[in-house]
Each structure stands twice: as structure tokens, then as C-alpha cells.
Amino acid sequence: NSIGSAATNSAGGGFTEQRQYGYLTQLQVGNQNKRFLQVGVRVDRNSSFGAQAPSFVLPKVGGSWAISEEDFFSPLSGIFNDLRVRAAWGTTGRSPNPGDALQTLTAAAFNITGSTGAGAVLGNPGNFDLKPERGTEFEAGLDAGFLNGKVSTELTFFRKTTTDLIIARPIPPSLGFNSNPLANIGSVLNRGVELAVNAKMINRRNLTWDVRGAANTLHNELTSLGGVLPFNLGAGGRTLVGQQLAVLSAKRVKSVDLTRGVAIVTDTLAPVGNLFPTLEWNITNTFTIMRSLRVTALLDAKRDFSIYNNTAFFRETQLVRSNVRLDTTLLSREQRIRRFGPFVSEVNGSAVTINDAREAFIERGDFVRLRELSATYDLPRFLLDKLGKRVQGASLTLALQNVKLWSDYSGADPEMNSQTGAFSRQDFLTLPNPRTSILR
């Protein structure tokens, strides 16, 4: 028995080593159980940074005030049973993965004098000056309770500025490396409002109705590229100052010349649709009937975002096996030219490929979904007694998930994403979320 006679006689392995040091100190003080102040600082150092990167300091400060505990608040106690305001400011840091700052080589086979030998090619040039991505955030809000606890709400405003973004920066292919190095590029602004409400709509002996709702807005904007020219990011995204980070882009159709049978498009990539929803909300209703039957329904939605329908693009422009492409009666002549071209530049009339002019395949993904509908029945005491004295409780649940979807997206599901990257929202031959039923 020898290794050489085995079906598989080669193996490989690898490991990564990372060292991270952190120091954290925090102080919290309170006054009369009404006013609270918290200050802290964290110092980090990580071996994943470039050799030239120093330790980074992350301070924070926050406070809250229980206004409803103050004597002057008593005239409003009939409306507010609890009211607290809060604010916080702090900084965050994000580290790259182990080895991201290092120059790497990739194993490759070479033909040397008629025989194959082991060798290496350039992998990633690395970046010895790679620094942590830093964020500075301020948030303020209030927590309130109304009507003797029947209604409670949380309202928060946040604003976060992130600088020295850790992003893969494109480099010229002529340098010989097969992947792009990470670099600290530009800054991003995120701001929005978060709202959560809990309400007990009905509270009777044999019927209760509880409602929980939540919503949040998001304004995401790339505010600077630090002098770097715009580049592609993610699946169909691009870094354009003043737009969302990795906004879905294409050369957009300006007009259609039916006489020549061409679509005239912009000379440069322009924003088409947001990668991140600007509004998300959800609402949960729970009914309890006769204290033994609970019915719950969860409805949620996302608005103002887009998805690159690469499935339709592939079927209509590569395989050409789609009814939209083959059946000429489904679209008007102008619609077909807008979708399939030919495309020419508005500047010099030169031909533009459909890979650049794919605006028609970047679709709005807005949706409302009945995500879950369930009913739970708690078995009555007389049935539990028949099961034995040791049985303290039992229930039967029927749950339906992904019950109903309302959306104008032409694909199967606007929440599908065929890639796992942070800057990707692409549907490419991906199975949709299944509709499931669970009985337990």
C-alpha cells in the first residue's frame, strides 16, 4: 500500500493568524435614579492592519433623563406614565480580515523545459498603510408610555459618518495582480429615524388584541471618494458621490429614435436604483381568544430599492429563450428598442453594448409581504389530566410562512440575492423563498 497508488494523492491546508489587543474602561453614574451619565473609551490594535497603522482610540459618551420622575412632571402624569429622553455619541472601528494588508502570491503550475513544475503568480499587492474604518455616530431619542401602559413608544434619530472606508480599490491589470487591494477610500453618511410602538388595543377577559409596529428610514450617501475616480462595486453597483454607496448603475436611455431604430444612451454610467431600502416597516397583530387560542399575523415591507434581474437579462439577451424576447407582440417597438437596443452614445453616436445599457433589467423591488400567519391552541386542563399528572402544559401550533407577496418586481421574489457580498442585490437563477407550513 503506497500513497502513489491512491485515487487521491495530494492534499492542501492553510491557516490564518491574527492578534488583537483591546483595552476598555467605562464609568456610569446616576443621580436620584433619574439622571444617568455614561462615559467610556476603548483602545484597539489589530495585526490585520498595515504595519504603519497605529492603535486607534474609540471614545463614547451617553446620557438619559427620566423626566417622568421629576416633581414638575406630575400635571402630565395622567397622560404619560413614563417619559425618558436619551442621547449618545461615540466612535466605532472596523478591522479587515487577517492578511488583507499583506502582499500575496497564488500557487500556479509552470512548464519548464517540457515538464510541469510548481510556481507562483502575483495574487494581491496588499496595503501596508491599511487603517481601520472609523465611524462617528450621534443618536437621540425618547421612550414614552401612555394611558397606564396601554401604549409605549420608542423614537430614535441617528446620524453616522464613516470615514476611511475599507473597499477593494481597482488597479490596472498591467500590474499583474489577480485581485484588487483593500484601501481606505472616502466617507459615507447614514442618517434616519427609527420608531417602535406597542399598543394593547383590546384587553378583556376573553379577548385581547396586541399590536407591535416598527419602522425606520435610511438616507445613505457616499459623500467623498478622496480624489479617487468612480469605480464599480458589487454586482452592478458603482461609487458615485452624492448617491447611495454601490448604487445600481447603467448607461441610461435618454430617448428612442424610431426612424433609425436605436436607443440613445448616456455616455457614462448613471444611477438607476438604490441598493438599500430607504423605508422599512413591519406590524404584528396578536389576538388571544378565550385565553387559549392565539392568532398572530406579521406584515412587513421595504420601499425605494432596486434589484438587478440578471435572470431576465441572461434569458433575454444570452440564451434568447424568453417570451419577452421571442414574442414580438408583448412589447411595442419602442419598448423593445429600449430593452434590447441597439444602443448608441449621446455624445458621439458610437455603439454601446447591452452589458452597459441594462437599465431595463434594474427593477424596483418594493414589496409588502404577509410573512407569517400562525395559530396556537393551548390544550385545556381536562385534556392535560388525561395525558398524566406530570404534564403541566401543551399546545398545538399551525404556522404559515411567506404567505403572500405584493410586488411589481417581474422576478420570483425581490428579496432574493444570488451573491453574499455586502454590496450586492442581484437575482440570478436563484430559488425564491418557499411558502412553508408547520404543524407542531
Coordinates of C-alpha atoms in Angstrom, one line a residue, residues 153-422:
T153 CA -43.2 54.0 22.0
E154 CA -39.5 54.4 21.2
L155 CA -38.3 57.1 18.9
T156 CA -34.7 57.5 17.8
F157 CA -32.9 59.7 15.4
F158 CA -29.4 58.7 14.3
R159 CA -26.6 60.2 12.2
K160 CA -23.4 58.3 11.4
T161 CA -20.4 59.4 9.4
T162 CA -18.0 56.7 8.3
T163 CA -14.5 57.6 7.1
D164 CA -11.6 55.7 5.7
L165 CA -13.9 53.1 4.2
I166 CA -12.3 49.7 3.7
I167 CA -13.0 49.0 0.0
A168 CA -11.2 47.0 -2.7
R169 CA -9.7 49.6 -5.0
P170 CA -9.3 48.7 -8.7
I171 CA -5.8 48.7 -10.0
P172 CA -4.5 48.5 -13.6
P173 CA -4.4 44.9 -15.0
S174 CA -0.9 45.7 -16.3
L175 CA 0.5 45.5 -12.8
G176 CA 0.0 41.7 -13.0
F177 CA -2.0 41.1 -9.8
N178 CA -5.2 39.0 -10.0
S179 CA -7.1 40.7 -7.2
N180 CA -7.6 44.3 -6.0
P181 CA -6.1 45.5 -2.7
L182 CA -8.1 47.0 0.1
A183 CA -7.7 50.7 0.7
N184 CA -9.1 53.4 2.8
I185 CA -11.3 55.4 0.5
G186 CA -13.7 58.3 1.1
S187 CA -16.6 58.7 3.5
V188 CA -20.3 57.7 3.8
L189 CA -23.2 59.4 5.7
N190 CA -26.1 57.4 7.2
R191 CA -28.9 59.0 8.9
G192 CA -32.5 58.1 9.7
V193 CA -35.3 57.7 12.2
E194 CA -36.4 54.6 14.0
L195 CA -39.9 54.2 15.5
A196 CA -41.4 51.4 17.5
V197 CA -44.9 51.3 19.0
N198 CA -46.6 48.7 21.3
A199 CA -50.3 49.0 21.9
K200 CA -52.8 46.9 23.8
M201 CA -55.9 47.7 21.7
I202 CA -58.3 45.4 23.5
N203 CA -57.8 43.9 27.0
R204 CA -60.9 41.9 28.0
R205 CA -61.2 38.7 29.9
N206 CA -61.8 36.5 26.8
L207 CA -60.3 38.7 24.1
T208 CA -57.1 40.6 23.8
W209 CA -55.5 42.4 20.9
D210 CA -51.9 43.4 20.9
V211 CA -50.2 45.4 18.2
R212 CA -46.5 46.0 17.7
G213 CA -45.3 48.1 14.9
A214 CA -41.8 49.3 13.8
A215 CA -40.5 51.5 11.0
N216 CA -37.2 53.0 10.1
T217 CA -35.9 55.3 7.4
L218 CA -32.4 55.4 5.9
H219 CA -30.5 58.0 4.0
N220 CA -27.3 56.5 2.7
E221 CA -24.9 58.8 0.8
L222 CA -21.4 58.5 -0.5
T223 CA -20.0 61.9 0.4
S224 CA -16.4 61.6 -0.7
L225 CA -14.1 59.3 -2.7
G226 CA -11.0 61.0 -1.5
G227 CA -9.9 62.0 -5.0
V228 CA -10.3 58.5 -6.4
L229 CA -12.3 58.2 -9.7
P230 CA -15.6 56.3 -9.6
F231 CA -15.4 52.6 -9.9
N232 CA -17.7 49.5 -10.0
L233 CA -18.6 48.0 -6.6
G234 CA -20.6 44.8 -6.1
A235 CA -23.0 43.4 -8.7
G236 CA -23.9 46.3 -11.0
G237 CA -23.1 48.9 -8.4
R238 CA -20.9 52.0 -8.7
T239 CA -19.3 54.5 -6.4
L240 CA -20.9 57.9 -7.3
V241 CA -20.6 60.8 -4.9
G242 CA -24.0 62.1 -3.8
Q243 CA -25.6 58.7 -4.3
Q244 CA -26.0 55.6 -2.2
L245 CA -22.9 53.5 -1.8
A246 CA -22.8 51.0 -4.7
V247 CA -25.9 52.5 -6.3
L248 CA -27.1 50.3 -9.1
S249 CA -26.0 52.0 -12.3
A250 CA -26.2 51.7 -16.1
K251 CA -25.9 53.9 -19.2
R252 CA -29.5 55.2 -19.2
V253 CA -31.7 55.6 -22.2
K254 CA -32.3 59.3 -23.0
S255 CA -34.5 58.9 -26.0
V256 CA -35.5 56.4 -28.7
D257 CA -35.0 57.3 -32.4
L258 CA -37.7 55.2 -34.1
T259 CA -36.5 56.4 -37.6
R260 CA -33.1 54.9 -37.1
G261 CA -34.3 52.2 -34.7
V262 CA -31.8 53.0 -32.0
A263 CA -31.9 54.0 -28.3
I264 CA -29.7 56.9 -27.4
V265 CA -28.0 56.5 -24.0
T266 CA -25.8 58.5 -21.7
D267 CA -22.1 58.4 -22.3
T268 CA -21.3 57.4 -18.7
L269 CA -22.8 55.1 -16.1
A270 CA -25.6 56.9 -14.3
P271 CA -27.6 55.9 -11.1
V272 CA -30.7 53.8 -11.7
G273 CA -31.8 52.4 -8.4
N274 CA -30.9 52.4 -4.7
L275 CA -29.2 49.3 -3.2
F276 CA -30.6 49.9 0.3
P277 CA -34.3 50.5 1.1
T278 CA -35.0 54.0 2.3
L279 CA -38.1 52.8 4.3
E280 CA -38.8 49.6 6.1
W281 CA -41.8 48.8 8.3
N282 CA -43.5 45.9 10.0
I283 CA -46.6 45.3 12.0
T284 CA -47.5 42.4 14.2
N285 CA -51.1 41.7 15.4
T286 CA -51.7 39.1 18.1
F287 CA -55.3 38.1 19.1
T288 CA -55.9 35.9 22.2
I289 CA -59.4 34.4 22.2
M290 CA -60.9 32.7 25.3
R291 CA -57.4 32.8 26.8
S292 CA -56.4 29.6 24.9
L293 CA -56.2 30.5 21.2
R294 CA -53.6 32.9 19.9
V295 CA -53.6 34.1 16.3
T296 CA -50.6 36.1 15.1
A297 CA -50.0 37.8 11.8
L298 CA -46.8 39.6 10.7
L299 CA -46.8 42.0 7.8
D300 CA -43.7 43.8 6.6
A301 CA -42.5 46.0 3.7
K302 CA -39.4 47.6 2.1
R303 CA -39.6 50.6 -0.1
D304 CA -37.5 52.5 -2.6
F305 CA -34.8 50.0 -3.5
S306 CA -33.9 48.1 -6.7
I307 CA -32.7 44.7 -7.7
Y308 CA -30.7 43.7 -10.8
N309 CA -32.7 41.0 -12.5
N310 CA -29.8 39.1 -14.0
T311 CA -32.1 36.1 -14.6
A312 CA -34.2 38.0 -17.1
F313 CA -31.0 39.6 -18.6
F314 CA -29.5 36.2 -19.2
R315 CA -32.6 34.6 -20.6
E316 CA -33.4 37.5 -22.9
T317 CA -30.0 38.6 -24.1
Q318 CA -27.8 35.5 -23.9
L319 CA -30.0 32.4 -24.2
V320 CA -32.7 34.3 -26.0
R321 CA -35.3 31.8 -24.7
S322 CA -37.7 34.2 -23.1
N323 CA -41.2 35.0 -24.3
V324 CA -40.5 38.7 -23.8
R325 CA -37.7 38.4 -26.4
L326 CA -39.3 35.9 -28.8
D327 CA -42.9 37.1 -28.8
T328 CA -42.9 40.5 -30.6
T329 CA -46.5 41.2 -29.6
L330 CA -45.7 41.6 -25.9
L331 CA -43.8 44.9 -26.2
S332 CA -44.2 47.8 -28.5
R333 CA -41.4 48.6 -31.0
E334 CA -40.2 51.5 -28.8
Q335 CA -40.2 49.3 -25.7
R336 CA -38.2 46.6 -27.5
I337 CA -35.6 49.1 -28.5
R338 CA -35.4 50.5 -25.0
R339 CA -34.9 47.0 -23.7
F340 CA -32.7 45.3 -26.3
G341 CA -31.2 48.1 -28.3
P342 CA -29.2 48.7 -30.4
F343 CA -27.8 51.4 -28.2
V344 CA -25.6 54.4 -29.2
S345 CA -23.9 57.1 -27.2
E346 CA -25.5 60.5 -27.0
V347 CA -22.0 62.1 -27.3
N348 CA -20.5 60.6 -30.5
G349 CA -23.1 58.0 -31.7
S350 CA -20.7 55.1 -31.1
A351 CA -22.2 51.7 -30.3
V352 CA -22.9 50.8 -26.7
T353 CA -23.2 47.2 -25.5
I354 CA -26.2 45.9 -23.7
N355 CA -24.0 45.0 -20.8
D356 CA -23.6 48.7 -20.1
A357 CA -27.1 49.8 -21.2
R358 CA -29.0 47.3 -19.0
E359 CA -31.3 49.9 -17.3
A360 CA -34.4 47.9 -18.2
F361 CA -33.2 45.0 -16.1
I362 CA -32.7 47.0 -12.9
E363 CA -36.1 46.9 -11.4
R364 CA -37.8 48.4 -8.4
G365 CA -38.0 45.7 -5.7
D366 CA -40.6 47.4 -3.4
F367 CA -42.9 44.9 -1.7
V368 CA -45.4 44.2 1.0
R369 CA -45.3 40.7 2.4
L370 CA -47.6 38.7 4.8
R371 CA -44.5 37.0 6.2
E372 CA -46.2 34.8 8.9
L373 CA -49.6 33.7 10.0
S374 CA -49.9 31.4 12.9
A375 CA -52.5 30.0 15.4
T376 CA -51.6 28.3 18.7
Y377 CA -54.1 26.5 20.8
D378 CA -53.3 25.7 24.5
L379 CA -54.9 22.4 25.4
P380 CA -57.4 22.7 28.3
R381 CA -56.8 21.3 31.7
F382 CA -59.1 18.3 31.4
L383 CA -57.2 17.1 28.3
L384 CA -53.9 17.5 30.1
D385 CA -55.1 15.5 33.0
K386 CA -55.7 12.6 30.6
L387 CA -52.1 12.8 29.5
G388 CA -50.8 12.3 33.0
K389 CA -50.2 14.4 36.1
R390 CA -46.7 15.3 35.1
V391 CA -47.9 17.2 32.0
Q392 CA -48.1 20.8 33.0
G393 CA -49.0 22.3 29.7
A394 CA -49.2 21.5 25.9
S395 CA -50.1 23.4 22.8
L396 CA -50.8 22.8 19.1
T397 CA -49.5 25.3 16.6
L398 CA -50.1 25.8 12.9
A399 CA -47.7 28.3 11.3
L400 CA -47.7 29.5 7.7
Q401 CA -44.6 31.4 6.5
N402 CA -44.2 33.5 3.4
V403 CA -47.9 33.5 2.9
K404 CA -48.5 36.3 0.4
L405 CA -46.3 38.8 -1.6
W406 CA -47.4 42.0 -3.2
S407 CA -44.8 43.4 -5.6
D408 CA -44.4 44.8 -9.1
Y409 CA -41.0 43.0 -9.5
S410 CA -41.1 40.7 -12.5
G411 CA -38.9 38.1 -10.9
A412 CA -40.0 35.5 -8.4
D413 CA -39.0 37.3 -5.2
P414 CA -37.5 40.8 -4.7
E415 CA -35.7 39.6 -1.5
M416 CA -33.6 37.1 -3.4
N417 CA -29.8 37.7 -3.7
S418 CA -27.6 35.3 -5.6
Q419 CA -24.5 36.8 -4.1
T420 CA -23.4 37.2 -0.5
G421 CA -21.4 40.4 -0.7
A422 CA -22.4 43.5 1.3

